[in-house]
Amino acid sequence: MDLDQQFALPRGLGGALVGALMARRHGPQIRACVADLAPAAGEHVLEIGFGPGLGLAVLAGAAADLLVAGVDPSEPMLTSARRRTRRLGSGVRERIELCQATADDLPWPDGTFDGVCATNSVQLWQPLDASLAEVRRVLRPGGRLAVSVLQQAVLHDGGSAGPHYDDVLLPALKEAGFTEVQSDWRPVGGSRALHVRAVSPQRA
Ligand SMILES: C[S@@+](CC[C@H](N)C(=O)[O-])C[C@H]1O[C@@H](n2cnc3c(N)ncnc32)[C@H](O)[C@@H]1O
């Protein structure tokens, strides 16, 4: 399996090594995405495509008494994230729930979450429209979505998101019914990342 495929869906020992690389490289971008989500004390929040689990740890420390859920389809990423979140203090790790799943089939009832975030995973969601509809379903009305994608983030079919990924993602979010869609490109680690915020509509 080549390196791009390992970034898209980490497998085996190679996947675990790629996960360690992600955790080293993506910290500033992940922290910015969590800051965009701005979780408030006591909220229930979900990270989709958590990879090695750094975002889960950042989320868990972002406000008091958060309930944090995460999904990722990759077995080695679940193992890495479980290891990372087990190291968090008692009283924090018990508030984190991890599931093996993809964005198009989220194992929670309608309106479960106040906020959803995803770093370098939305470009892998297949199909994108069904996945965004699923994210909207699990968000409560008025719930927030924050996503970030590196310009060089790997796509599911190879290649990279590229400098115009906003032309793909923003119309898809609007088509899925999200409102207050805002975006900007920010420099990070010698590259650029697209940051997008959106809100689930108050009424279906
Ligand atoms: C490039 S990694 C990003 C990991 C982490 N969020 C970060 O920024 O370091 C992409 C992650 O998305 C996961 N992924 C791939 N397809 C997915 C899908 N359809 N739904 C949710 N997650 C997916 C992969 O297993 C992988 O852990």
Short mmCIF file of C-alpha atoms and ligand atoms in Angstrom, two decimals:
data_model
loop_
_atom_site.label_atom_id
_atom_site.label_comp_id
_atom_site.label_asym_id
_atom_site.label_seq_id
_atom_site.Cartn_x
_atom_site.Cartn_y
_atom_site.Cartn_z
CA MET A 1 0.00 0.00 0.00
CA ASP A 2 1.46 3.42 -0.93
CA LEU A 3 1.86 6.36 1.44
CA ASP A 4 -1.14 8.29 0.05
CA GLN A 5 -3.41 5.32 0.69
CA GLN A 6 -2.08 5.10 4.24
CA PHE A 7 -3.07 8.74 4.86
CA ALA A 8 -6.54 8.05 3.41
CA LEU A 9 -7.19 4.84 5.36
CA PRO A 10 -4.33 3.79 7.65
CA ARG A 11 -3.83 -0.01 7.81
CA GLY A 12 -1.44 -2.30 9.68
CA LEU A 13 1.94 -1.26 11.07
CA GLY A 14 2.49 1.22 8.22
CA GLY A 15 -0.80 2.88 9.13
CA ALA A 16 0.28 3.23 12.76
CA LEU A 17 3.54 4.91 11.61
CA VAL A 18 1.65 7.30 9.31
CA GLY A 19 -0.66 8.06 12.25
CA ALA A 20 2.35 9.07 14.38
CA LEU A 21 3.46 11.37 11.55
CA MET A 22 0.00 12.99 11.42
CA ALA A 23 0.04 13.60 15.18
CA ARG A 24 3.43 15.36 14.85
CA ARG A 25 2.44 17.49 11.85
CA HIS A 26 -1.21 18.44 12.30
CA GLY A 27 -1.25 19.86 15.85
CA PRO A 28 -1.56 23.59 14.97
CA GLN A 29 -4.23 22.92 12.33
CA ILE A 30 -6.22 20.66 14.68
CA ARG A 31 -6.08 23.25 17.48
CA ALA A 32 -7.31 25.92 15.06
CA CYS A 33 -10.22 23.72 13.95
CA VAL A 34 -11.24 23.05 17.57
CA ALA A 35 -10.99 26.80 18.28
CA ASP A 36 -13.33 27.41 15.31
CA LEU A 37 -15.80 24.93 16.80
CA ALA A 38 -15.59 26.81 20.14
CA PRO A 39 -17.12 24.09 22.34
CA ALA A 40 -18.94 25.38 25.43
CA ALA A 41 -18.98 23.67 28.82
CA GLY A 42 -21.15 20.57 28.97
CA GLU A 43 -21.68 20.26 25.21
CA HIS A 44 -21.68 16.97 23.29
CA VAL A 45 -19.23 17.12 20.38
CA LEU A 46 -18.10 14.70 17.66
CA GLU A 47 -14.83 14.43 15.70
CA ILE A 48 -15.01 12.57 12.37
CA GLY A 49 -11.82 10.94 11.09
CA PHE A 50 -9.83 11.40 14.31
CA GLY A 51 -6.74 9.52 13.03
CA PRO A 52 -4.24 9.07 15.88
CA GLY A 53 -6.55 10.92 18.29
CA LEU A 54 -4.79 14.24 18.87
CA GLY A 55 -8.00 16.14 18.05
CA LEU A 56 -9.94 14.12 20.61
CA ALA A 57 -7.45 15.10 23.31
CA VAL A 58 -7.58 18.78 22.25
CA LEU A 59 -11.38 18.68 22.18
CA ALA A 60 -11.60 17.04 25.60
CA GLY A 61 -9.56 19.88 27.11
CA ALA A 62 -11.35 22.68 25.25
CA ALA A 63 -14.11 23.27 27.82
CA ALA A 64 -15.35 21.82 31.09
CA ASP A 65 -17.45 18.66 31.17
CA LEU A 66 -17.55 18.08 27.42
CA LEU A 67 -18.85 14.76 26.15
CA VAL A 68 -16.57 13.83 23.24
CA ALA A 69 -17.37 11.25 20.57
CA GLY A 70 -15.21 10.17 17.66
CA VAL A 71 -15.51 8.01 14.55
CA ASP A 72 -12.87 6.63 12.24
CA PRO A 73 -12.99 3.53 10.00
CA SER A 74 -9.31 2.62 10.54
CA GLU A 75 -8.45 -0.13 13.04
CA PRO A 76 -4.90 1.14 13.77
CA MET A 77 -6.24 4.69 14.27
CA LEU A 78 -8.77 3.38 16.79
CA THR A 79 -5.93 1.62 18.61
CA SER A 80 -3.75 4.78 18.59
CA ALA A 81 -6.61 7.03 19.66
CA ARG A 82 -7.63 4.66 22.46
CA ARG A 83 -4.02 4.65 23.71
CA ARG A 84 -3.80 8.46 23.53
CA THR A 85 -7.14 9.12 25.24
CA ARG A 86 -6.45 6.55 27.98
CA ARG A 87 -3.50 8.74 29.00
CA LEU A 88 -5.82 11.69 29.70
CA GLY A 89 -6.70 12.28 33.31
CA SER A 90 -9.41 10.38 35.09
CA GLY A 91 -12.67 12.31 34.82
CA VAL A 92 -11.73 13.23 31.22
CA ARG A 93 -11.11 9.89 29.50
CA GLU A 94 -14.45 8.54 30.76
CA ARG A 95 -16.22 11.26 28.75
CA ILE A 96 -14.74 10.06 25.43
CA GLU A 97 -16.56 7.53 23.23
CA LEU A 98 -14.88 6.06 20.13
CA CYS A 99 -16.55 4.15 17.28
CA GLN A 100 -15.35 2.48 14.11
CA ALA A 101 -17.54 4.03 11.39
CA THR A 102 -17.57 6.27 8.34
CA ALA A 103 -19.10 9.72 7.95
CA ASP A 104 -21.95 8.44 5.78
CA ASP A 105 -23.27 6.11 8.52
CA LEU A 106 -22.93 7.68 11.96
CA PRO A 107 -24.13 5.48 14.84
CA TRP A 108 -26.04 8.15 16.81
CA PRO A 109 -29.68 9.31 16.86
CA ASP A 110 -30.85 12.54 15.23
CA GLY A 111 -29.83 15.78 16.94
CA THR A 112 -27.27 14.17 19.29
CA PHE A 113 -24.47 16.74 18.95
CA ASP A 114 -24.00 20.45 19.61
CA GLY A 115 -20.91 20.48 17.39
CA VAL A 116 -18.99 18.36 14.87
CA CYS A 117 -15.42 18.88 13.71
CA ALA A 118 -13.11 17.18 11.22
CA THR A 119 -9.50 17.83 10.24
CA ASN A 120 -8.15 16.42 6.96
CA SER A 121 -10.96 13.91 6.63
CA VAL A 122 -13.91 15.60 4.87
CA GLN A 123 -12.10 15.23 1.52
CA LEU A 124 -12.29 11.43 2.07
CA TRP A 125 -15.99 11.18 2.89
CA GLN A 126 -17.80 9.00 0.35
CA PRO A 127 -20.25 9.93 -0.95
CA LEU A 128 -19.77 13.55 0.16
CA ASP A 129 -23.44 14.58 -0.16
CA ALA A 130 -24.75 11.61 1.85
CA SER A 131 -22.04 12.16 4.49
CA LEU A 132 -22.90 15.85 4.91
CA ALA A 133 -26.59 14.93 5.18
CA GLU A 134 -25.62 12.44 7.90
CA VAL A 135 -23.60 15.09 9.77
CA ARG A 136 -26.60 17.43 9.56
CA ARG A 137 -28.83 14.65 10.90
CA VAL A 138 -26.74 14.05 14.03
CA LEU A 139 -26.36 17.79 14.75
CA ARG A 140 -29.12 19.47 16.75
CA PRO A 141 -30.85 22.39 14.99
CA GLY A 142 -28.42 25.31 15.28
CA GLY A 143 -25.48 22.93 15.89
CA ARG A 144 -22.05 23.93 14.55
CA LEU A 145 -19.72 22.27 12.08
CA ALA A 146 -16.00 23.16 11.78
CA VAL A 147 -13.76 21.46 9.23
CA SER A 148 -10.23 22.03 8.03
CA VAL A 149 -8.43 20.55 5.02
CA LEU A 150 -4.77 20.94 4.11
CA GLN A 151 -4.20 21.90 0.49
CA GLN A 152 -2.13 18.71 0.05
CA ALA A 153 -4.62 16.46 1.90
CA VAL A 154 -5.00 13.12 0.10
CA LEU A 155 -8.28 12.41 -1.73
CA HIS A 156 -9.99 9.00 -1.61
CA ASP A 157 -9.09 8.34 -5.28
CA GLY A 158 -5.55 9.74 -5.14
CA GLY A 159 -4.39 13.27 -5.87
CA SER A 160 -4.85 16.08 -3.39
CA ALA A 161 -7.56 18.51 -2.30
CA GLY A 162 -5.68 21.33 -4.01
CA PRO A 163 -5.89 25.14 -3.80
CA HIS A 164 -9.56 25.32 -4.88
CA TYR A 165 -11.11 22.73 -2.58
CA ASP A 166 -13.49 25.44 -1.31
CA ASP A 167 -15.14 25.27 -4.77
CA VAL A 168 -16.08 21.65 -3.96
CA LEU A 169 -16.89 21.86 -0.27
CA LEU A 170 -18.82 25.12 0.06
CA PRO A 171 -21.50 24.32 -2.57
CA ALA A 172 -21.84 20.80 -1.11
CA LEU A 173 -22.47 22.24 2.37
CA LYS A 174 -25.07 24.65 1.04
CA GLU A 175 -26.71 21.85 -0.97
CA ALA A 176 -26.89 19.78 2.25
CA GLY A 177 -28.80 22.63 3.88
CA PHE A 178 -26.09 24.13 6.10
CA THR A 179 -26.36 27.85 6.76
CA GLU A 180 -23.90 30.62 7.75
CA VAL A 181 -21.18 28.91 5.70
CA GLN A 182 -17.89 30.80 6.13
CA SER A 183 -14.41 29.92 4.95
CA ASP A 184 -10.86 31.14 4.82
CA TRP A 185 -7.43 29.78 3.86
CA ARG A 186 -4.76 30.01 6.58
CA PRO A 187 -1.01 29.44 6.40
CA VAL A 188 0.17 26.41 8.39
CA GLY A 189 3.57 24.67 8.46
CA GLY A 190 4.73 25.99 5.07
CA SER A 191 1.41 25.16 3.41
CA ARG A 192 -2.20 26.37 3.58
CA ALA A 193 -5.33 24.93 5.14
CA LEU A 194 -8.94 25.63 4.26
CA HIS A 195 -11.05 26.31 7.38
CA VAL A 196 -14.84 26.18 7.07
CA ARG A 197 -17.56 26.89 9.62
CA ALA A 198 -21.26 26.20 9.09
CA VAL A 199 -24.47 25.87 11.10
CA SER A 200 -27.20 23.26 10.93
CA PRO A 201 -30.51 24.98 10.16
CA GLN A 202 -32.91 25.71 13.04
CA ARG A 203 -35.74 23.89 11.19
CA ALA A 204 -35.44 20.82 8.96
C1 LIG B 1 -5.36 12.20 6.75
S1 LIG B 1 -6.06 11.35 8.14
C2 LIG B 1 -6.41 12.74 9.25
C3 LIG B 1 -6.36 12.36 10.70
C4 LIG B 1 -6.49 13.53 11.68
N1 LIG B 1 -7.80 14.11 11.67
C5 LIG B 1 -5.44 14.57 11.39
O1 LIG B 1 -5.74 15.63 10.81
O2 LIG B 1 -4.28 14.31 11.72
C6 LIG B 1 -7.67 10.91 7.56
C7 LIG B 1 -8.48 10.09 8.55
O3 LIG B 1 -9.83 9.99 8.06
C8 LIG B 1 -10.26 8.66 8.18
N2 LIG B 1 -11.29 8.40 7.16
C9 LIG B 1 -11.13 7.91 5.90
N3 LIG B 1 -12.30 7.79 5.27
C10 LIG B 1 -13.25 8.22 6.16
C11 LIG B 1 -14.68 8.34 6.09
N4 LIG B 1 -15.35 7.99 5.00
N5 LIG B 1 -15.33 8.80 7.18
C12 LIG B 1 -14.65 9.16 8.30
N6 LIG B 1 -13.29 9.09 8.41
C13 LIG B 1 -12.61 8.63 7.35
C14 LIG B 1 -9.01 7.82 8.00
O4 LIG B 1 -9.13 6.54 8.56
C15 LIG B 1 -7.95 8.68 8.70
O5 LIG B 1 -7.80 8.36 10.05
#
